[in-house]
CSV table of C-alpha atoms in Angstrom, one decimal:
chain,number,residue,atom,x,y,z
A,1,MET,CA,-3.8,-19.1,-8.5
A,2,GLU,CA,-3.8,-19.5,-4.7
A,3,LEU,CA,-4.4,-16.4,-2.6
A,4,ASP,CA,-5.1,-16.0,1.1
A,5,LEU,CA,-7.6,-13.2,1.2
A,6,SER,CA,-9.0,-13.9,4.7
A,7,PRO,CA,-9.4,-10.7,6.8
A,8,LYS,CA,-7.0,-10.1,9.7
A,9,LEU,CA,-6.8,-8.1,12.9
A,10,ALA,CA,-3.9,-5.7,13.7
A,11,LYS,CA,-1.2,-6.7,16.3
A,12,LYS,CA,0.5,-4.5,18.8
A,13,VAL,CA,4.0,-3.3,17.8
A,14,TYR,CA,4.8,-1.0,20.7
A,15,GLY,CA,3.3,1.3,23.4
A,16,ASP,CA,3.1,2.3,27.0
A,17,ASP,CA,0.6,4.0,29.3
A,18,GLY,CA,0.2,6.8,26.7
A,19,GLY,CA,-1.1,4.5,24.1
A,20,SER,CA,-0.2,1.9,21.5
A,21,TYR,CA,0.7,1.4,17.9
A,22,TYR,CA,-0.7,-1.6,16.0
A,23,ALA,CA,0.1,-2.9,12.5
A,24,TRP,CA,-1.0,-5.6,10.1
A,25,CYS,CA,1.9,-7.9,9.2
A,26,PRO,CA,2.6,-8.9,5.5
A,27,ASN,CA,3.5,-12.4,6.7
A,28,GLU,CA,0.0,-12.9,8.0
A,29,LEU,CA,-1.7,-10.9,5.2
A,30,PRO,CA,0.4,-11.7,2.1
A,31,MET,CA,-1.7,-9.4,-0.1
A,32,LEU,CA,-0.1,-6.4,1.7
A,33,ARG,CA,3.3,-7.3,0.3
A,34,GLU,CA,2.0,-8.3,-3.1
A,35,GLY,CA,0.0,-5.1,-3.4
A,36,ASN,CA,2.6,-2.8,-1.7
A,37,ILE,CA,0.1,-1.7,0.9
A,38,GLY,CA,0.7,-0.8,4.5
A,39,ALA,CA,-1.9,-0.6,7.3
A,40,ALA,CA,-1.6,0.4,10.9
A,41,LYS,CA,-3.5,1.9,13.9
A,42,LEU,CA,-2.5,4.5,16.5
A,43,ALA,CA,-4.5,4.4,19.8
A,44,LEU,CA,-3.8,7.2,22.3
A,45,GLU,CA,-5.1,7.3,25.9
A,46,LYS,CA,-5.8,10.6,27.6
A,47,ASN,CA,-2.7,12.9,27.5
A,48,GLY,CA,-1.1,10.4,25.1
A,49,PHE,CA,1.3,12.0,22.7
A,50,ALA,CA,2.6,10.4,19.5
A,51,LEU,CA,6.1,11.9,19.0
A,52,PRO,CA,6.9,13.8,15.8
A,53,ARG,CA,7.7,11.4,12.9
A,54,TYR,CA,7.7,11.0,9.2
A,55,SER,CA,7.2,7.8,7.2
A,56,ASP,CA,8.7,6.2,4.1
A,57,SER,CA,5.2,5.9,2.5
A,58,SER,CA,2.4,8.2,1.5
A,59,MET,CA,-0.9,7.4,3.3
A,60,VAL,CA,-4.4,8.3,4.2
A,61,ALA,CA,-5.3,8.6,7.9
A,62,TYR,CA,-8.9,8.0,9.1
A,63,VAL,CA,-10.1,8.8,12.7
A,64,LEU,CA,-12.0,5.7,13.9
A,65,GLN,CA,-12.8,7.0,17.4
A,66,GLY,CA,-12.4,9.9,19.7
A,67,ALA,CA,-11.1,13.4,19.2
A,68,GLY,CA,-7.8,15.1,19.5
A,69,VAL,CA,-5.2,17.3,17.9
A,70,ALA,CA,-2.8,16.6,15.0
A,71,GLY,CA,0.2,18.6,13.9
A,72,ILE,CA,1.1,18.3,10.2
A,73,ILE,CA,4.1,19.9,8.6
A,74,LEU,CA,4.3,19.6,4.8
A,75,PRO,CA,7.7,19.9,3.2
A,76,GLU,CA,8.8,23.6,3.2
A,77,SER,CA,5.6,24.7,4.9
A,78,GLU,CA,4.5,25.9,8.3
A,79,GLU,CA,3.0,23.6,10.9
A,80,LYS,CA,-0.8,23.0,10.6
A,81,VAL,CA,-2.4,22.3,13.9
A,82,ILE,CA,-5.9,20.9,13.4
A,83,ALA,CA,-8.6,19.5,15.6
A,84,ILE,CA,-9.5,16.0,14.5
A,85,LYS,CA,-12.5,13.8,15.4
A,86,LYS,CA,-14.3,10.6,14.5
A,87,GLY,CA,-14.9,10.4,10.7
A,88,ASP,CA,-12.0,12.7,9.7
A,89,ALA,CA,-9.9,11.6,6.7
A,90,ILE,CA,-6.5,13.2,6.3
A,91,ALA,CA,-4.1,12.8,3.3
A,92,LEU,CA,-0.4,12.5,4.2
A,93,PRO,CA,1.9,12.8,1.3
A,94,PHE,CA,5.6,11.8,1.2
A,95,GLY,CA,7.9,13.8,3.6
A,96,VAL,CA,5.1,15.1,5.8
A,97,ILE,CA,6.0,15.3,9.6
A,98,THR,CA,3.1,14.5,12.0
A,99,TRP,CA,2.4,14.4,15.7
A,100,TRP,CA,-0.8,13.4,17.4
A,101,TYR,CA,-2.2,14.3,20.8
A,102,ASN,CA,-5.3,13.2,22.8
A,103,LYS,CA,-6.4,15.5,25.7
A,104,GLU,CA,-9.9,13.8,26.0
A,105,ASP,CA,-11.0,11.0,28.3
A,106,THR,CA,-12.1,8.8,25.3
A,107,GLU,CA,-9.3,6.9,23.5
A,108,LEU,CA,-8.3,8.4,20.2
A,109,VAL,CA,-7.9,5.8,17.5
A,110,VAL,CA,-6.5,6.6,14.0
A,111,LEU,CA,-6.2,4.2,11.1
A,112,PHE,CA,-3.4,4.6,8.5
A,113,MET,CA,-3.5,2.9,5.1
A,114,GLY,CA,-1.1,3.7,2.3
A,115,ASP,CA,1.3,2.8,-0.6
A,116,THR,CA,4.6,1.2,0.3
A,117,SER,CA,5.9,0.8,-3.2
A,118,LYS,CA,8.6,3.4,-2.6
A,119,GLY,CA,9.3,2.4,1.0
A,120,HIS,CA,11.9,0.2,2.5
A,121,LYS,CA,9.7,-2.9,3.1
A,122,PRO,CA,6.8,-3.9,0.9
A,123,GLY,CA,3.6,-4.0,2.9
A,124,GLN,CA,5.0,-2.2,5.9
A,125,PHE,CA,5.3,1.4,7.1
A,126,ILE,CA,8.7,2.5,8.4
A,127,ASP,CA,8.5,5.5,10.7
A,128,PHE,CA,11.5,7.8,11.3
A,129,PHE,CA,11.1,9.5,14.7
A,130,LEU,CA,12.6,13.0,15.3
A,131,THR,CA,12.8,12.5,19.1
A,132,GLY,CA,12.7,9.7,21.7
A,133,SER,CA,14.8,6.7,22.5
A,134,ASN,CA,14.8,5.7,18.8
A,135,GLY,CA,14.8,9.2,17.4
A,136,ILE,CA,17.4,10.7,15.0
A,137,PHE,CA,19.1,12.6,17.8
A,138,THR,CA,20.2,9.3,19.5
A,139,GLY,CA,21.9,8.2,16.3
A,140,PHE,CA,24.2,11.3,15.9
A,141,THR,CA,27.2,11.9,18.1
A,142,THR,CA,27.2,14.8,20.5
A,143,ASP,CA,29.6,16.8,18.4
A,144,PHE,CA,27.4,16.5,15.3
A,145,VAL,CA,24.3,17.6,17.3
A,146,LYS,CA,26.2,20.6,18.7
A,147,ARG,CA,27.5,21.6,15.3
A,148,ALA,CA,24.2,21.2,13.4
A,149,TRP,CA,22.0,23.0,16.0
A,150,ASP,CA,24.6,25.4,17.3
A,151,VAL,CA,24.2,24.4,21.0
A,152,ASP,CA,26.6,23.6,23.8
A,153,ASP,CA,27.4,20.3,25.5
A,154,ASP,CA,24.6,20.4,28.1
A,155,ILE,CA,21.9,21.2,25.6
A,156,ALA,CA,23.1,18.6,23.1
A,157,LYS,CA,23.1,15.9,25.8
A,158,ALA,CA,19.5,17.0,26.8
A,159,LEU,CA,18.3,16.8,23.2
A,160,ILE,CA,19.9,13.3,22.8
A,161,GLY,CA,19.0,11.8,26.2
A,162,ASN,CA,16.1,13.4,28.0
A,163,GLN,CA,13.2,11.8,26.1
A,164,LYS,CA,13.3,8.1,27.1
A,165,GLY,CA,10.0,7.3,25.5
A,166,LYS,CA,9.7,5.4,22.3
A,167,GLY,CA,7.1,6.6,19.8
A,168,ILE,CA,4.3,7.3,22.2
A,169,VAL,CA,4.5,9.0,25.7
A,170,LYS,CA,2.1,10.2,28.3
A,171,LEU,CA,2.3,13.9,29.1
A,172,ASP,CA,1.6,15.4,32.4
A,173,ALA,CA,-1.9,16.9,32.6
A,174,ASN,CA,-0.4,20.4,33.0
A,175,VAL,CA,1.7,20.3,29.8
A,176,LYS,CA,0.3,22.9,27.4
A,177,MET,CA,0.1,21.8,23.8
A,178,PRO,CA,-0.7,24.0,20.7
A,179,GLU,CA,-4.3,24.8,20.3
A,180,PRO,CA,-5.9,23.9,16.9
A,181,LYS,CA,-6.6,26.6,14.4
A,182,PRO,CA,-9.9,26.4,12.5
A,183,ASP,CA,-8.4,27.9,9.3
A,184,HIS,CA,-5.7,25.2,9.3
A,185,ARG,CA,-8.3,22.4,8.6
A,186,LYS,CA,-9.1,23.8,5.1
A,187,GLY,CA,-7.7,21.4,2.5
A,188,MET,CA,-6.1,19.2,5.2
A,189,ALA,CA,-9.0,17.1,6.4
A,190,LEU,CA,-12.5,16.0,5.3
A,191,ASN,CA,-15.1,14.5,7.7
A,192,CYS,CA,-16.6,11.6,5.9
A,193,GLU,CA,-19.5,11.4,8.3
A,194,GLU,CA,-20.6,15.0,7.6
A,195,ALA,CA,-19.6,15.4,4.0
A,196,PRO,CA,-22.3,15.4,1.2
A,197,LEU,CA,-23.2,11.8,0.2
A,198,ASP,CA,-22.1,10.7,-3.3
A,199,THR,CA,-24.7,8.0,-3.3
A,200,ASP,CA,-27.7,7.5,-0.9
A,201,ILE,CA,-30.2,4.7,-1.4
A,202,LYS,CA,-33.1,4.7,1.0
A,203,ASN,CA,-33.1,1.7,3.5
A,204,ALA,CA,-30.0,0.4,1.8
A,205,GLY,CA,-26.8,2.4,2.2
A,206,ASN,CA,-24.7,5.4,1.3
A,207,VAL,CA,-21.2,6.3,0.3
A,208,VAL,CA,-18.8,9.3,0.6
A,209,LEU,CA,-16.0,9.3,-1.9
A,210,LEU,CA,-12.6,10.9,-1.0
A,211,ASN,CA,-10.9,12.3,-4.2
A,212,THR,CA,-9.1,15.2,-5.6
A,213,GLN,CA,-12.3,17.3,-5.8
A,214,ASN,CA,-13.1,17.3,-2.0
A,215,LEU,CA,-9.5,16.8,-0.7
A,216,PRO,CA,-6.9,17.8,-3.3
A,217,LEU,CA,-4.0,16.4,-1.2
A,218,VAL,CA,-5.0,12.9,-2.1
A,219,GLY,CA,-3.7,13.7,-5.6
A,220,GLN,CA,-0.2,13.9,-4.0
A,221,VAL,CA,-0.8,10.7,-2.0
A,222,GLY,CA,-1.9,8.9,-5.1
A,223,LEU,CA,-4.8,7.2,-3.3
A,224,GLY,CA,-8.6,7.5,-3.3
A,225,ALA,CA,-10.8,6.5,-0.4
A,226,ASP,CA,-14.5,6.0,0.5
A,227,LEU,CA,-16.7,5.4,3.6
A,228,VAL,CA,-19.6,3.1,2.9
A,229,ARG,CA,-22.5,2.5,5.3
A,230,LEU,CA,-24.9,-0.4,4.7
A,231,GLU,CA,-28.2,-0.6,6.5
A,232,GLY,CA,-29.1,-3.8,8.3
A,233,ASN,CA,-29.6,-6.8,5.9
A,234,ALA,CA,-28.9,-4.6,2.9
A,235,MET,CA,-26.6,-5.7,0.1
A,236,CYS,CA,-23.7,-4.0,-1.8
A,237,SER,CA,-23.8,-4.9,-5.5
A,238,PRO,CA,-21.2,-7.2,-6.9
A,239,GLY,CA,-18.6,-5.0,-8.5
A,240,PHE,CA,-14.9,-4.5,-9.3
A,241,SER,CA,-12.3,-1.8,-9.7
A,242,CYS,CA,-12.2,-1.2,-13.5
A,243,ASP,CA,-9.0,0.8,-13.5
A,244,SER,CA,-6.6,-1.9,-12.2
A,245,ALA,CA,-6.6,-0.5,-8.7
A,246,LEU,CA,-6.4,-2.5,-5.4
A,247,GLN,CA,-9.1,-2.0,-2.8
A,248,VAL,CA,-8.0,-2.2,0.9
A,249,THR,CA,-10.9,-2.4,3.3
A,250,TYR,CA,-11.1,-1.8,7.0
A,251,ILE,CA,-14.4,-2.8,8.7
A,252,VAL,CA,-15.3,0.2,10.9
A,253,LYS,CA,-18.5,-1.0,12.5
A,254,GLY,CA,-20.9,-3.9,12.4
A,255,SER,CA,-20.6,-7.2,10.7
A,256,GLY,CA,-21.8,-9.1,7.6
A,257,ARG,CA,-21.2,-11.7,4.9
A,258,LEU,CA,-18.6,-11.1,2.2
A,259,GLN,CA,-17.8,-13.0,-1.0
A,260,VAL,CA,-14.9,-12.5,-3.5
A,261,VAL,CA,-14.8,-14.1,-6.9
A,262,GLY,CA,-11.8,-14.2,-9.2
A,263,ALA,CA,-10.8,-15.7,-12.5
A,264,ASP,CA,-12.4,-18.9,-13.8
A,265,GLY,CA,-15.4,-18.2,-11.6
A,266,LYS,CA,-13.6,-19.3,-8.5
A,267,ARG,CA,-14.8,-18.1,-5.1
A,268,PHE,CA,-11.6,-17.0,-3.4
A,269,LEU,CA,-13.2,-15.9,-0.2
A,270,GLU,CA,-16.5,-16.4,1.7
A,271,THR,CA,-16.4,-15.1,5.2
A,272,ILE,CA,-18.0,-13.1,8.0
A,273,VAL,CA,-16.3,-9.7,8.5
A,274,LYS,CA,-16.5,-7.7,11.7
A,275,ALA,CA,-15.2,-4.4,13.1
A,276,GLY,CA,-11.4,-4.3,13.2
A,277,ASN,CA,-10.9,-6.7,10.2
A,278,LEU,CA,-8.7,-5.6,7.3
A,279,LEU,CA,-8.8,-7.3,3.9
A,280,ILE,CA,-7.6,-6.6,0.4
A,281,VAL,CA,-9.5,-7.3,-2.8
A,282,PRO,CA,-7.1,-8.1,-5.8
A,283,ARG,CA,-7.3,-6.2,-9.0
A,284,PHE,CA,-10.4,-7.0,-11.1
A,285,PHE,CA,-11.8,-9.5,-8.5
A,286,VAL,CA,-15.5,-9.1,-7.9
A,287,VAL,CA,-16.6,-8.4,-4.3
A,288,SER,CA,-20.1,-8.2,-2.7
A,289,LYS,CA,-21.2,-7.8,0.9
A,290,ILE,CA,-24.5,-8.3,2.8
A,291,ALA,CA,-24.9,-6.6,6.2
A,292,ASP,CA,-26.0,-8.4,9.3
A,293,PRO,CA,-29.1,-6.9,11.0
A,294,GLY,CA,-27.0,-4.3,12.9
A,295,GLY,CA,-25.6,-2.9,9.7
A,296,LEU,CA,-22.0,-2.8,8.2
A,297,SER,CA,-19.7,0.1,7.7
A,298,TRP,CA,-16.2,0.1,6.1
A,299,PHE,CA,-13.5,2.6,5.1
A,300,SER,CA,-11.4,1.7,2.0
A,301,ILE,CA,-8.5,3.1,0.2
A,302,ILE,CA,-8.1,2.5,-3.6
A,303,THR,CA,-4.7,2.7,-5.2
A,304,THR,CA,-5.7,5.6,-7.6
A,305,PRO,CA,-6.8,9.1,-6.6
A,306,ASN,CA,-10.0,9.1,-8.6
A,307,PRO,CA,-11.2,5.4,-8.6
A,308,MET,CA,-13.7,4.0,-11.0
A,309,PHE,CA,-15.9,0.9,-10.4
A,310,THR,CA,-18.0,-1.4,-12.6
A,311,HIS,CA,-21.1,-2.7,-10.8
A,312,LEU,CA,-22.6,-5.9,-12.2
A,313,ALA,CA,-26.1,-5.5,-10.6
A,314,GLY,CA,-28.5,-2.6,-10.1
A,315,SER,CA,-29.8,0.2,-12.2
A,316,ILE,CA,-26.3,1.2,-13.3
A,317,GLY,CA,-25.1,-2.4,-13.6
A,318,ALA,CA,-23.0,-3.3,-16.6
A,319,TRP,CA,-25.5,-5.9,-17.7
A,320,LYS,CA,-28.1,-3.2,-18.4
A,321,ALA,CA,-25.9,-1.9,-21.2
A,322,VAL,CA,-25.6,-5.3,-22.9
A,323,SER,CA,-28.0,-5.9,-25.8
A,324,PRO,CA,-30.8,-8.5,-25.2
A,325,GLU,CA,-29.6,-10.8,-27.9
A,326,VAL,CA,-26.1,-11.0,-26.4
A,327,LEU,CA,-27.6,-11.7,-22.9
A,328,GLN,CA,-29.7,-14.5,-24.3
A,329,ALA,CA,-26.8,-16.1,-26.1
A,330,ALA,CA,-24.4,-15.6,-23.2
A,331,PHE,CA,-26.6,-17.1,-20.5
A,332,LYS,CA,-28.2,-19.6,-23.0
A,333,VAL,CA,-31.7,-18.6,-21.8
A,334,PRO,CA,-35.0,-17.8,-23.7
A,335,ALA,CA,-36.2,-14.2,-24.4
A,336,GLU,CA,-38.6,-14.4,-21.5
A,337,THR,CA,-35.9,-15.1,-19.0
A,338,GLU,CA,-33.7,-12.3,-20.4
A,339,LYS,CA,-36.6,-9.8,-20.1
A,340,LEU,CA,-37.3,-10.8,-16.5
A,341,PHE,CA,-33.6,-10.5,-15.7
A,342,ARG,CA,-33.4,-7.0,-17.3
A,343,SER,CA,-36.6,-5.8,-15.6
A,344,LYS,CA,-35.1,-6.4,-12.1
A,345,ARG,CA,-33.2,-3.7,-10.1
A,346,THR,CA,-34.2,-0.8,-12.3
A,347,ASN,CA,-34.4,1.6,-9.4
A,348,ASP,CA,-31.6,0.5,-7.0
A,349,ALA,CA,-28.0,1.5,-7.8
A,350,ILE,CA,-25.1,-0.1,-5.9
A,351,PHE,CA,-27.0,-0.8,-2.7
A,352,PHE,CA,-30.1,-3.0,-2.4
A,353,PRO,CA,-32.6,-2.8,0.5
A,354,PRO,CA,-33.5,-6.0,2.4
A,355,PRO,CA,-35.9,-8.3,0.6
A,356,ASN,CA,-39.6,-7.9,1.6
């Protein structure tokens, strides 16, 4: 089994002075195609406006930087206009129409990761724009537009031809956009940097899980997600997804060492990961990370809405449940060694502080 699991950076697909759209290519990261996973980033400058669109894939959006406004229209539902900021996770099911706007000086950057198994191209999102030079209006003839929207020739030509931008445009500063409504956020977004911690180990790390309990829409998306923050020189326990799910990881901040081990005890990957990297861990492969002194944070999606993991070290490690006699026989070690092995990591679960 030969797999290229090396982390990759996104490449620019299109953009102008309003911002840019970046994506990871399945040809460079083959696991995207094999796992039917898409990944992309939207970066909007001040007054940048990502034109209304829908995608052929369900996905989770995560705000990496900045603050802005998002418009979300679920099928047969009213538009939700929500304020978004760094740390927000948003579930985007099939058929949802979205637009994104940045009115702040700081660049707004949004990460998208999702399931492309029902899309047109495995490992790649295909967006369908409602307006712009590549929007649906440009594909229909004028008489179809007139008939469908009950407008005259001049209005039809304006709808078809006025917007010359493609995907992203920069609006004039005096253009008024809808103001976000606080009550629209409920059930639409969860800020992972402010949410209650699911696990918090002193001097080691913490994790926030995104699931059907705290963001029910992820059930429609079919994905779970988490935000993990490792302290400097701390370690994340070797573990694997025990429900046949793929784990797609984007490094949000910092850097560190990463190892992935697969079947036959083969180390498939040993590398340094840093902010901007994306990597995919295959089903049942065991992964572990050690943060550099500056710490390491990552956001992951898991291809099931309520993921389960088996950890191989720590107080909840699977080895703790195995009987002493089996451990002795399996490792071919004396009882004293087995007792020493079992006595370690009795207080630390999942994350381990730096050694003294």
